[in-house]
XYZ file of C-alpha atoms in Angstrom:
676
model
C -5.483 31.737 -8.033
C -5.504 30.952 -4.309
C -2.513 32.056 -1.889
C -0.265 28.816 -1.086
C 0.523 28.720 2.600
C 4.266 29.522 2.759
C 6.734 26.820 3.056
C 8.577 28.504 5.533
C 5.704 29.115 8.010
C 5.288 25.594 8.462
C 5.815 24.775 12.298
C 8.069 21.770 12.858
C 8.288 18.589 10.568
C 11.763 18.862 10.174
C 11.898 15.641 8.093
C 9.225 16.411 5.778
C 10.512 19.612 4.741
C 14.040 18.033 4.387
C 12.884 15.452 2.072
C 11.013 18.084 0.081
C 13.799 20.133 -0.312
C 16.374 17.426 -1.134
C 14.000 16.626 -3.968
C 13.841 20.097 -5.361
C 17.586 20.437 -5.117
C 18.195 17.108 -6.920
C 15.242 15.548 -8.418
C 17.121 12.188 -9.427
C 16.501 11.554 -5.581
C 13.359 9.864 -6.525
C 10.760 11.568 -4.702
C 9.385 11.192 -1.089
C 6.627 9.233 0.379
C 5.419 10.815 3.575
C 3.506 8.566 5.619
C 1.730 9.904 9.091
C -1.765 10.489 10.385
C -4.286 13.011 8.939
C -3.893 16.796 9.927
C -0.194 16.626 10.135
C 0.294 19.142 6.934
C 1.309 16.478 4.646
C -0.673 18.157 1.616
C 0.038 21.936 2.602
C 4.011 21.371 2.426
C 3.529 19.735 -0.918
C 1.515 22.665 -2.452
C 3.667 25.224 -0.576
C 7.172 23.571 -2.257
C 5.832 24.464 -5.867
C 6.037 27.981 -4.929
C 9.773 27.907 -4.125
C 10.382 25.767 -7.471
C 12.457 27.923 -9.914
C 10.225 29.000 -13.291
C 10.652 26.496 -16.380
C 10.858 27.504 -19.750
C 8.707 25.833 -22.190
C 7.987 25.855 -25.863
C 5.157 27.930 -27.046
C 1.929 26.083 -27.746
C 3.713 22.635 -26.335
C 1.540 20.272 -24.522
C 4.316 18.472 -22.992
C 6.378 21.177 -21.738
C 9.410 20.762 -24.041
C 12.429 22.885 -22.686
C 12.996 25.281 -25.491
C 17.003 25.050 -25.177
C 16.829 21.222 -25.305
C 13.273 20.328 -26.658
C 12.572 16.403 -26.507
C 13.281 15.349 -30.481
C 10.385 12.514 -29.917
C 7.748 15.019 -28.642
C 4.487 14.127 -29.960
C 3.671 18.133 -30.258
C 7.253 18.241 -32.482
C 9.432 18.522 -33.994
C 10.325 22.090 -32.631
C 12.226 24.532 -34.119
C 14.569 26.650 -32.057
C 12.703 29.141 -30.250
C 12.897 31.783 -27.065
C 9.741 30.095 -25.679
C 7.890 31.348 -22.696
C 8.368 30.909 -18.813
C 6.130 29.673 -16.329
C 5.619 28.812 -12.884
C 6.336 24.848 -12.168
C 2.872 23.117 -11.922
C 1.836 21.017 -9.074
C -0.366 18.267 -10.573
C -2.476 16.316 -8.214
C -3.745 12.806 -9.012
C -6.859 11.883 -7.429
C -7.465 8.200 -6.041
C -10.149 7.587 -8.245
C -8.394 8.713 -11.529
C -8.477 6.278 -14.382
C -5.578 5.087 -16.729
C -6.599 7.115 -19.594
C -6.147 10.366 -17.165
C -3.089 9.156 -15.990
C -1.310 8.573 -19.220
C -3.386 10.266 -22.009
C -5.703 8.486 -24.561
C -6.508 8.073 -27.964
C -9.819 9.821 -29.018
C -11.725 7.001 -30.154
C -14.807 8.303 -31.085
C -12.687 11.062 -33.468
C -10.594 7.986 -34.875
C -13.328 5.933 -36.125
C -15.974 8.578 -37.070
C -13.279 10.816 -38.879
C -10.246 9.036 -39.446
C -7.944 11.332 -37.393
C -5.752 10.001 -34.894
C -5.826 12.618 -32.422
C -4.069 11.896 -28.762
C -4.973 13.876 -25.893
C -2.114 13.786 -23.035
C -2.809 12.834 -19.699
C -1.506 14.110 -15.804
C 1.774 12.820 -16.385
C 2.403 15.382 -19.493
C 1.205 18.269 -17.472
C 3.234 17.189 -14.528
C 6.807 17.027 -16.720
C 9.100 19.336 -15.189
C 6.698 20.077 -12.252
C 5.536 18.060 -9.304
C 3.104 15.367 -9.039
C 1.550 14.672 -6.213
C -0.482 11.801 -5.436
C -2.694 11.966 -2.078
C -3.678 8.654 -0.435
C -1.060 6.808 -2.476
C -1.538 3.418 -0.993
C -5.277 3.609 -2.095
C -4.434 4.135 -5.394
C -5.348 1.039 -7.581
C -1.799 -1.105 -8.246
C -1.987 -0.800 -11.642
C -1.786 3.103 -11.965
C 0.825 2.743 -9.343
C 2.761 0.751 -11.569
C 2.346 2.964 -14.531
C 3.270 6.124 -12.215
C 6.253 4.481 -10.793
C 7.653 3.051 -14.127
C 7.560 6.876 -15.795
C 9.140 8.393 -12.829
C 11.866 5.710 -13.005
C 12.344 5.991 -17.154
C 11.511 9.748 -17.084
C 8.881 8.850 -20.154
C 5.326 7.774 -20.643
C 4.987 5.335 -23.168
C 0.865 4.473 -24.631
C 0.287 1.690 -26.725
C -3.404 1.098 -27.568
C -5.401 1.003 -30.852
C -2.782 1.196 -33.292
C -1.199 4.102 -31.902
C 2.254 4.498 -30.024
C 3.050 7.446 -28.236
C 6.047 8.568 -25.907
C 6.798 11.704 -24.241
C 8.877 12.782 -21.544
C 7.290 12.803 -18.124
C 10.381 13.856 -15.556
C 8.706 15.400 -12.315
C 8.893 15.250 -8.520
C 6.879 12.392 -7.424
C 5.292 13.000 -3.588
C 2.990 10.609 -2.194
C 1.482 10.796 1.199
C -0.450 8.025 2.884
C -2.208 7.058 6.331
C -0.593 3.811 7.430
C -3.972 3.050 9.128
C -5.593 2.637 5.893
C -3.310 0.233 4.672
C 0.112 -0.290 3.228
C 1.888 -0.037 -0.060
C 3.600 -3.592 -1.374
C 7.347 -3.509 -0.577
C 8.455 -3.262 -4.359
C 6.725 0.047 -4.639
C 7.809 1.364 -1.578
C 11.374 0.665 -2.973
C 10.259 2.803 -6.089
C 9.702 6.073 -3.665
C 13.533 7.406 -3.155
C 12.974 8.968 0.500
C 10.538 8.282 2.945
C 9.621 10.370 6.083
C 6.956 9.966 8.957
C 5.016 12.889 10.042
C 2.907 12.871 13.413
C 1.754 15.819 15.098
C 3.575 17.650 17.910
C 2.954 16.715 21.727
C 4.566 19.982 22.650
C 1.913 22.616 23.845
C 3.843 25.512 22.661
C 4.230 23.905 19.054
C 0.633 22.961 18.892
C -0.257 26.566 20.095
C 1.810 28.102 17.527
C 0.597 25.938 14.472
C -2.963 26.871 15.484
C -2.070 30.590 15.596
C -0.366 30.521 12.320
C -2.930 28.764 10.465
C -5.846 31.178 11.750
C -3.880 34.110 10.977
C -3.421 32.537 7.298
C -7.369 31.919 7.117
C -7.963 35.299 7.986
C -5.697 37.000 5.219
C -3.843 34.748 2.995
C -2.401 37.531 0.973
C -1.245 39.564 4.100
C -0.093 36.212 5.741
C 1.898 35.067 2.549
C 3.689 38.877 2.596
C 5.162 38.423 6.002
C 6.631 35.264 5.096
C 7.920 36.805 1.800
C 11.367 37.438 2.647
C 12.109 33.770 4.148
C 10.492 32.601 1.372
C 12.892 34.398 -1.244
C 15.799 33.527 0.689
C 14.876 29.680 0.591
C 13.983 29.777 -3.126
C 17.465 31.404 -3.510
C 19.473 28.399 -1.531
C 17.593 25.855 -3.437
C 18.986 27.919 -6.581
C 22.481 27.919 -5.357
C 22.225 24.208 -4.258
C 21.320 23.323 -7.612
C 24.110 25.138 -9.264
C 26.532 23.512 -6.809
C 25.313 19.875 -7.311
C 27.240 18.581 -10.217
C 30.490 19.746 -8.339
C 30.031 17.714 -5.500
C 32.463 15.030 -4.710
C 31.632 11.653 -3.767
C 34.651 9.773 -2.299
C 35.615 6.162 -2.484
C 35.394 6.156 1.476
C 31.756 7.511 1.475
C 31.020 5.098 -1.130
C 32.162 2.336 1.041
C 29.917 3.606 4.171
C 26.753 3.650 1.953
C 27.375 0.027 0.548
C 28.185 -1.457 3.933
C 25.040 0.304 5.517
C 22.902 -1.179 2.920
C 24.377 -4.298 3.434
C 24.004 -4.186 6.971
C 20.346 -3.581 7.248
C 20.005 -6.145 4.595
C 18.412 -4.070 1.761
C 17.247 -5.974 -1.312
C 19.127 -5.187 -4.501
C 20.952 -1.832 -5.416
C 18.532 1.049 -5.768
C 18.972 1.928 -2.060
C 22.618 2.213 -2.605
C 22.089 4.780 -5.485
C 19.501 6.780 -3.767
C 21.664 7.108 -0.795
C 24.480 8.182 -2.771
C 22.362 10.943 -4.549
C 20.619 11.757 -1.255
C 23.959 12.417 0.358
C 25.171 14.430 -2.820
C 22.345 16.521 -2.422
C 22.722 16.779 1.360
C 25.919 18.357 0.952
C 24.998 20.665 -1.971
C 22.003 22.073 0.391
C 24.863 22.648 3.170
C 26.864 24.620 0.567
C 29.735 21.525 0.433
C 31.466 20.477 -2.152
C 32.146 17.173 -0.728
C 30.130 14.304 0.892
C 30.611 13.863 4.738
C 29.851 11.033 7.123
C 26.734 13.109 8.570
C 25.484 13.361 4.911
C 25.598 9.489 4.818
C 23.978 9.068 7.966
C 21.274 11.244 7.242
C 20.947 9.922 4.137
C 20.411 6.156 5.541
C 17.467 7.513 7.945
C 15.691 9.019 4.766
C 16.383 6.487 2.142
C 16.412 2.967 4.075
C 13.577 2.619 6.636
C 10.681 1.659 3.921
C 13.157 -0.703 2.062
C 14.117 -2.982 5.086
C 10.739 -4.072 5.763
C 10.858 -7.880 5.341
C 6.835 -8.262 5.500
C 4.242 -5.993 6.366
C 4.418 -6.665 10.042
C 7.783 -5.436 10.632
C 7.883 -1.892 12.254
C 9.585 0.699 9.952
C 12.676 2.698 10.941
C 16.151 2.196 11.443
C 18.539 1.023 14.912
C 20.537 4.253 14.943
C 22.999 2.967 17.231
C 23.395 0.245 14.354
C 23.766 2.637 11.909
C 26.586 4.676 13.831
C 28.692 1.666 14.559
C 28.337 0.271 10.683
C 29.674 3.767 9.493
C 32.163 3.522 12.096
C 33.397 0.459 11.277
C 33.391 1.246 7.455
C 35.443 4.374 8.138
C 37.945 2.243 10.186
C 38.329 -0.501 7.238
C 38.838 2.517 4.790
C 41.539 3.761 7.085
C 43.402 0.794 7.073
C 43.014 -0.490 10.746
C 44.078 -4.133 11.129
C 42.247 -4.883 14.383
C 40.234 -8.285 14.450
C 36.376 -7.397 14.108
C 34.086 -8.304 17.362
C 32.230 -11.548 16.392
C 29.655 -10.253 18.828
C 29.507 -6.591 17.143
C 27.014 -5.451 15.311
C 26.042 -7.728 12.673
C 28.921 -10.154 13.610
C 26.937 -12.355 16.126
C 24.388 -14.525 15.610
C 21.598 -15.169 18.418
C 21.110 -18.595 19.589
C 18.131 -20.249 18.026
C 14.926 -21.263 20.597
C 15.793 -22.330 23.807
C 15.126 -19.669 26.012
C 12.217 -19.354 28.097
C 11.003 -16.301 26.447
C 10.855 -18.114 23.193
C 8.834 -20.907 24.720
C 11.678 -23.286 24.478
C 10.100 -24.744 28.232
C 6.681 -25.830 26.658
C 8.124 -28.845 25.599
C 5.165 -31.211 26.486
C 2.872 -32.362 28.863
C -0.783 -31.147 29.411
C 0.271 -28.198 27.063
C 0.395 -30.562 24.263
C -3.556 -30.618 24.073
C -3.459 -34.743 24.183
C -6.489 -36.920 24.663
C -6.312 -36.229 28.737
C -6.732 -32.563 28.309
C -8.041 -31.791 24.855
C -11.743 -31.896 26.775
C -10.923 -29.152 29.248
C -12.693 -26.017 28.788
C -10.885 -23.903 31.150
C -7.105 -22.681 30.628
C -4.677 -25.201 29.515
C -3.056 -25.940 32.663
C -4.501 -26.057 36.370
C -2.484 -22.951 37.270
C -3.940 -19.908 38.741
C -4.414 -16.870 36.205
C -1.633 -14.732 35.984
C -1.961 -11.115 37.635
C -4.377 -8.705 35.415
C -6.469 -11.877 33.900
C -9.509 -12.963 34.786
C -10.284 -16.747 35.927
C -9.754 -19.474 33.224
C -7.550 -16.924 30.940
C -4.110 -17.181 29.907
C -1.461 -14.873 28.975
C -1.318 -13.848 25.097
C 0.913 -16.807 23.413
C 3.065 -15.656 20.510
C 2.360 -16.566 16.994
C 3.902 -19.222 14.988
C 6.023 -18.552 11.997
C 3.985 -17.400 8.978
C 3.567 -19.389 5.862
C 2.273 -19.154 2.231
C -1.168 -20.015 2.505
C -3.650 -21.860 0.060
C -5.651 -19.642 -2.471
C -9.244 -18.904 -1.108
C -11.709 -16.825 -2.845
C -15.334 -16.105 -3.036
C -16.966 -17.997 -5.332
C -19.018 -15.972 -8.655
C -18.103 -12.504 -10.116
C -17.946 -9.530 -8.211
C -17.522 -6.126 -9.368
C -15.830 -4.981 -6.110
C -12.542 -2.895 -5.654
C -9.495 -3.977 -7.599
C -7.313 -6.715 -5.700
C -5.811 -10.043 -6.189
C -8.329 -12.606 -4.549
C -11.632 -13.264 -6.463
C -12.640 -12.836 -10.016
C -14.277 -9.911 -10.944
C -15.158 -7.443 -13.707
C -12.775 -4.966 -13.622
C -11.224 -1.874 -15.916
C -7.908 -4.176 -16.438
C -7.514 -8.036 -17.314
C -8.343 -10.003 -20.015
C -11.135 -8.972 -22.409
C -14.249 -11.415 -22.131
C -16.972 -9.683 -24.119
C -18.675 -6.388 -24.907
C -21.449 -4.066 -24.127
C -22.819 -0.656 -25.185
C -20.656 2.039 -23.240
C -22.231 3.329 -20.386
C -20.709 7.352 -20.356
C -17.386 7.961 -21.842
C -15.966 4.849 -24.057
C -12.551 3.657 -22.441
C -11.741 0.452 -23.750
C -13.077 0.007 -27.134
C -13.783 -3.683 -28.324
C -12.980 -3.212 -31.905
C -14.244 -6.554 -33.372
C -17.725 -5.955 -31.646
C -17.836 -2.154 -32.881
C -17.191 -3.409 -36.385
C -19.950 -6.254 -36.186
C -22.368 -3.770 -34.780
C -21.617 -1.134 -38.001
C -21.346 -3.720 -40.768
C -25.146 -4.553 -41.004
C -26.080 -0.807 -41.670
C -23.260 -0.298 -44.671
C -25.755 -0.151 -47.241
C -28.080 2.141 -45.718
C -25.376 4.568 -44.806
C -24.178 4.817 -48.299
C -20.630 3.102 -47.686
C -18.199 4.250 -50.169
C -14.858 3.013 -51.144
C -13.571 4.908 -48.330
C -13.928 2.358 -45.760
C -16.394 1.484 -42.922
C -18.803 4.025 -41.766
C -18.989 3.919 -38.035
C -21.243 5.889 -35.918
C -21.672 6.655 -32.193
C -24.276 3.842 -31.620
C -21.968 1.119 -33.001
C -19.410 1.675 -30.586
C -18.865 -1.205 -28.036
C -17.090 -0.878 -24.749
C -14.800 -4.128 -24.107
C -15.693 -6.106 -20.603
C -12.581 -7.155 -18.549
C -12.201 -9.648 -16.254
C -9.573 -9.180 -13.294
C -9.406 -9.685 -9.753
C -11.144 -7.963 -6.553
C -10.137 -7.629 -3.129
C -12.556 -8.890 -0.558
C -13.284 -8.029 3.015
C -11.970 -10.849 4.851
C -13.670 -11.168 8.139
C -11.643 -13.560 10.792
C -13.620 -15.254 13.428
C -10.891 -16.594 15.851
C -12.103 -19.173 18.765
C -9.917 -17.849 21.840
C -11.675 -20.319 24.350
C -10.226 -22.820 26.461
C -10.621 -25.637 24.044
C -7.918 -23.568 21.842
C -5.463 -22.703 24.877
C -3.043 -25.027 24.783
C 0.007 -22.980 24.384
C 1.546 -24.933 21.173
C -1.558 -25.076 19.460
C -2.738 -21.457 19.842
C 0.519 -20.291 18.812
C 0.381 -22.501 15.666
C -3.446 -21.117 15.136
C -1.909 -17.455 15.311
C 0.646 -18.421 12.839
C -2.231 -19.351 10.577
C -3.985 -16.522 11.268
C -1.068 -14.427 10.807
C -0.313 -16.088 7.535
C -3.859 -15.213 6.292
C -3.441 -11.749 7.162
C -0.186 -11.695 5.181
C -2.179 -13.304 2.105
C -4.918 -10.584 2.671
C -2.309 -7.614 2.510
C -0.866 -9.344 -0.615
C -4.099 -9.660 -2.439
C -5.519 -5.988 -1.220
C -8.039 -7.247 0.748
C -9.706 -5.183 3.934
C -9.761 -6.918 7.257
C -11.773 -7.695 10.518
C -11.289 -9.717 13.399
C -13.977 -11.167 15.861
C -13.049 -13.226 18.767
C -14.916 -15.293 21.084
C -14.462 -16.866 24.692
C -16.003 -17.085 28.116
C -19.409 -15.928 27.707
C -19.377 -13.580 24.695
C -17.850 -11.945 21.144
C -16.430 -8.988 20.392
C -15.025 -7.054 17.264
C -11.328 -6.987 17.976
C -10.804 -5.158 15.188
C -13.797 -3.058 12.878
C -12.974 -4.060 8.959
C -10.037 -1.947 7.695
C -7.511 -2.088 5.382
C -4.506 -1.631 7.769
C -3.468 -5.394 8.259
C -0.879 -4.071 10.610
C -3.711 -3.288 12.911
C -5.060 -6.403 12.769
C -1.792 -8.360 13.325
C -1.089 -6.273 16.556
C -4.670 -7.024 17.807
C -4.195 -10.934 17.033
C -0.724 -10.978 19.279
C -2.356 -9.584 22.113
C -5.096 -11.732 22.148
C -5.810 -13.482 25.401
C -7.253 -17.306 25.564
C -9.198 -19.237 28.201
C -12.867 -19.615 29.389
C -15.869 -21.395 27.516
C -16.450 -21.572 23.763
C -19.552 -19.026 22.728
C -19.321 -20.203 19.132
C -22.986 -19.083 18.334
C -21.876 -15.706 19.907
C -18.772 -15.493 17.395
C -20.990 -16.292 14.211
C -23.616 -13.745 15.425
C -21.384 -10.828 16.146
C -19.491 -11.630 12.507
C -23.151 -11.336 11.032
C -23.730 -7.923 12.532
C -20.281 -6.607 11.185
C -21.015 -7.990 7.766
C -24.902 -6.321 7.888
C -23.130 -2.901 8.587
C -20.346 -3.555 5.946
C -22.718 -4.369 2.968
C -24.637 -1.045 3.414
C -21.061 0.619 3.677
C -19.735 -0.927 0.721
C -22.172 -2.929 -1.225
C -19.782 -3.912 -3.763
C -17.354 -5.301 -1.688
C -17.925 -9.500 -1.213
C -17.211 -10.927 2.180
C -15.051 -14.276 3.123
C -16.048 -15.493 6.421
C -12.599 -17.160 7.951
C -13.912 -18.861 10.999
C -10.755 -20.282 12.983
C -11.736 -22.892 15.624
C -12.227 -26.713 16.479
C -15.844 -26.304 16.585
C -16.543 -27.171 19.951
C -19.383 -24.942 21.562
C -20.117 -24.838 25.260
C -21.997 -22.318 27.746
C -25.664 -21.598 27.756
C -28.704 -24.116 26.817
C -27.849 -26.014 23.778
C -24.656 -24.418 22.317
C -24.021 -26.818 19.765
C -27.805 -26.176 18.237
C -27.559 -22.365 18.752
C -23.905 -22.462 16.296
C -25.371 -24.277 13.636
C -28.283 -22.070 13.635
C -26.024 -19.189 13.605
C -24.104 -20.903 11.018
C -27.122 -21.569 8.765
C -28.082 -17.834 8.812
C -24.627 -17.032 7.001
C -25.342 -19.738 4.527
C -28.845 -18.145 3.662
C -27.343 -14.808 2.928
C -24.734 -16.345 0.412
C -22.163 -15.674 2.323
C -18.812 -17.453 1.164
C -17.001 -19.092 4.248
C -14.210 -21.436 4.927
C -13.526 -23.191 8.491
C -9.842 -23.549 9.477
C -10.116 -26.869 11.749
C -7.787 -26.421 14.609
C -8.840 -29.717 16.106
C -5.845 -31.965 17.628
C -5.363 -34.803 19.401
C -6.001 -38.772 18.726
C -9.926 -38.749 19.306
C -11.555 -36.020 16.854
C -15.234 -35.090 16.708
C -15.088 -33.735 13.543
C -17.319 -30.494 14.809
C -15.284 -28.164 12.518
C -16.422 -29.909 9.361
C -19.865 -30.100 10.381
C -19.890 -26.371 11.070
C -18.543 -25.369 7.809
C -21.508 -27.561 6.375
C -23.675 -25.446 8.325
C -22.292 -22.208 6.839
C -22.297 -23.613 3.403
C -18.784 -23.643 3.026
C -15.900 -25.820 3.461
C -13.438 -27.118 6.149
C -9.348 -26.789 5.845
C -6.933 -28.250 8.475
C -4.143 -26.189 9.793
C -1.961 -28.748 7.654
C -3.771 -28.431 4.581
C -3.925 -24.598 4.654
C 0.000 -24.458 3.531
C 0.338 -23.725 0.001
C 3.044 -26.319 -0.205
C 1.143 -28.902 1.987
C 1.045 -32.688 0.725
C -1.453 -33.732 3.100
C -4.034 -33.886 0.368
C -6.093 -31.920 -2.023
C -7.218 -29.124 -0.271
C -11.187 -28.274 -0.345
C -11.621 -25.126 -2.771
C -14.050 -22.481 -1.478
C -15.162 -22.108 -5.090
C -16.259 -25.400 -5.711
C -17.934 -25.450 -2.300
C -20.203 -22.534 -3.464
C -21.020 -23.948 -6.477
C -22.230 -27.198 -4.497
C -24.029 -25.149 -2.282
């Protein structure tokens, strides 16, 4: 067995180490999610923690790690008689991103059950992790269905397997640790909420600390055993401190005043539900035990809030994580004053007391009340900036400062026609491991989802030849049929955004950005990859290569400058190049092209014909597309609708894009694909 890197030798990363240690003291805290860039000791710290965990006693021969002093009465390997059992180190079980449901929760041996009539259940990783650590690296890339199963087991302390007429339940209590790189995409808010704590990690920018990290790592790589021996004393002391904190934990007092501070903090930061309050209480109690105190104090509550609330207060995926520490301190102080019986009137303009005025300020665009910025008939044809003013400092001729996006809204469903086989998601129809059963096929490799009716039908004609007796149906391996299922896949949604002068009226560009932001939010919820191509002036650029980080796309969109001519063909051709490369990288992920424009094309020789030709190039390759028509004003040329026809897709106006729109029936992209 390889020697793990000592936990006490990790340099810096104080929040990471504290979050892990608090869960070691009190597993009821609910685990920890570690967010950060690659190369920040996330995996090293988790693996090192296992060496600090106390050994566990298990019933001899039990595959589910039952405690000999209190065996699980419902253990599938039970019932267990009173026995001394054996001790072993706590396990660290790693769940790979590509794991199947059967590997996670366990599975019935279908072939043995049908051919031998024996119901044999094979435990999964949840059983292996019982009374240990379950480590999920890149948890944000794990299929949502597996994350649901994982977090349900963590919350209930048990795993339930119901399939093929067999019902199995076994204990599954473990310290759940997930790590992720936010640049590769976020977890859904309801899944974030299931992790007790979260910590943000980043590489230090201090030269001395970075030098020490490299020095220790090189020493460990040269002689792991010798390096671990040099830290054995610190490791033993930390292990003893964990044991002492566990023993003290039941005696820690959580007073009413502290509970009031916890409740006030969760209310002040507008946290949904009550899980945050409970996790904060457990974390504060663990902090007190870790400090060797038998009573929770205000500092424990403050530290608990910094660990338990940042990932729960995110209102949408574009909100920055973290807490306002000044507001936190004021909230804790006010709650303490109320508990002490203070009778001073609260400051209506203090934290949480005042309501900022809505709109009206110049920074909020309140002065953009009309005139040329409206984009009326007199200004619709302008190809330079929406006003005649000189460009602001730092911007080129014809450019305008970035416009703030409008408020996001819920969008209509856009999907790719046909049946795909891409990564699991929530947008387009696809063959998946989870979903409704639509048919059967011969298994390719291991059988995972038995189609019972099809298996019986395949075996039935051969019963006479097989000498069928009264014992029942004789089933052989060749008769087994795999169920085919239909669910939803995630797609690559590539946005091609017109940032030219014809789109640059400030109010209209704000609405356009709000629409794109809404589509980005929809892509986040449907587990898509996204990319962003913009065009203006004389050329187009890839503002964001395809990524799973919708946050990055939203940030690029907010800083998008506008102005200049409209090289529509260049934007479409740049999108074609991006899609060509992505098809080579990920052939199974289908693309949805979303072109946001008013359809105007200017600059160069015959720009309209060039744009039409570029659109037909996408259509010839079968790329699903939709054009968001941003044309406004009294006189409308219908150029976006013509572009949609060239692309072989459909056009939808900004108003029609809203899910609650009553402007008329939205032209569904799937129907357009069938018509094409």
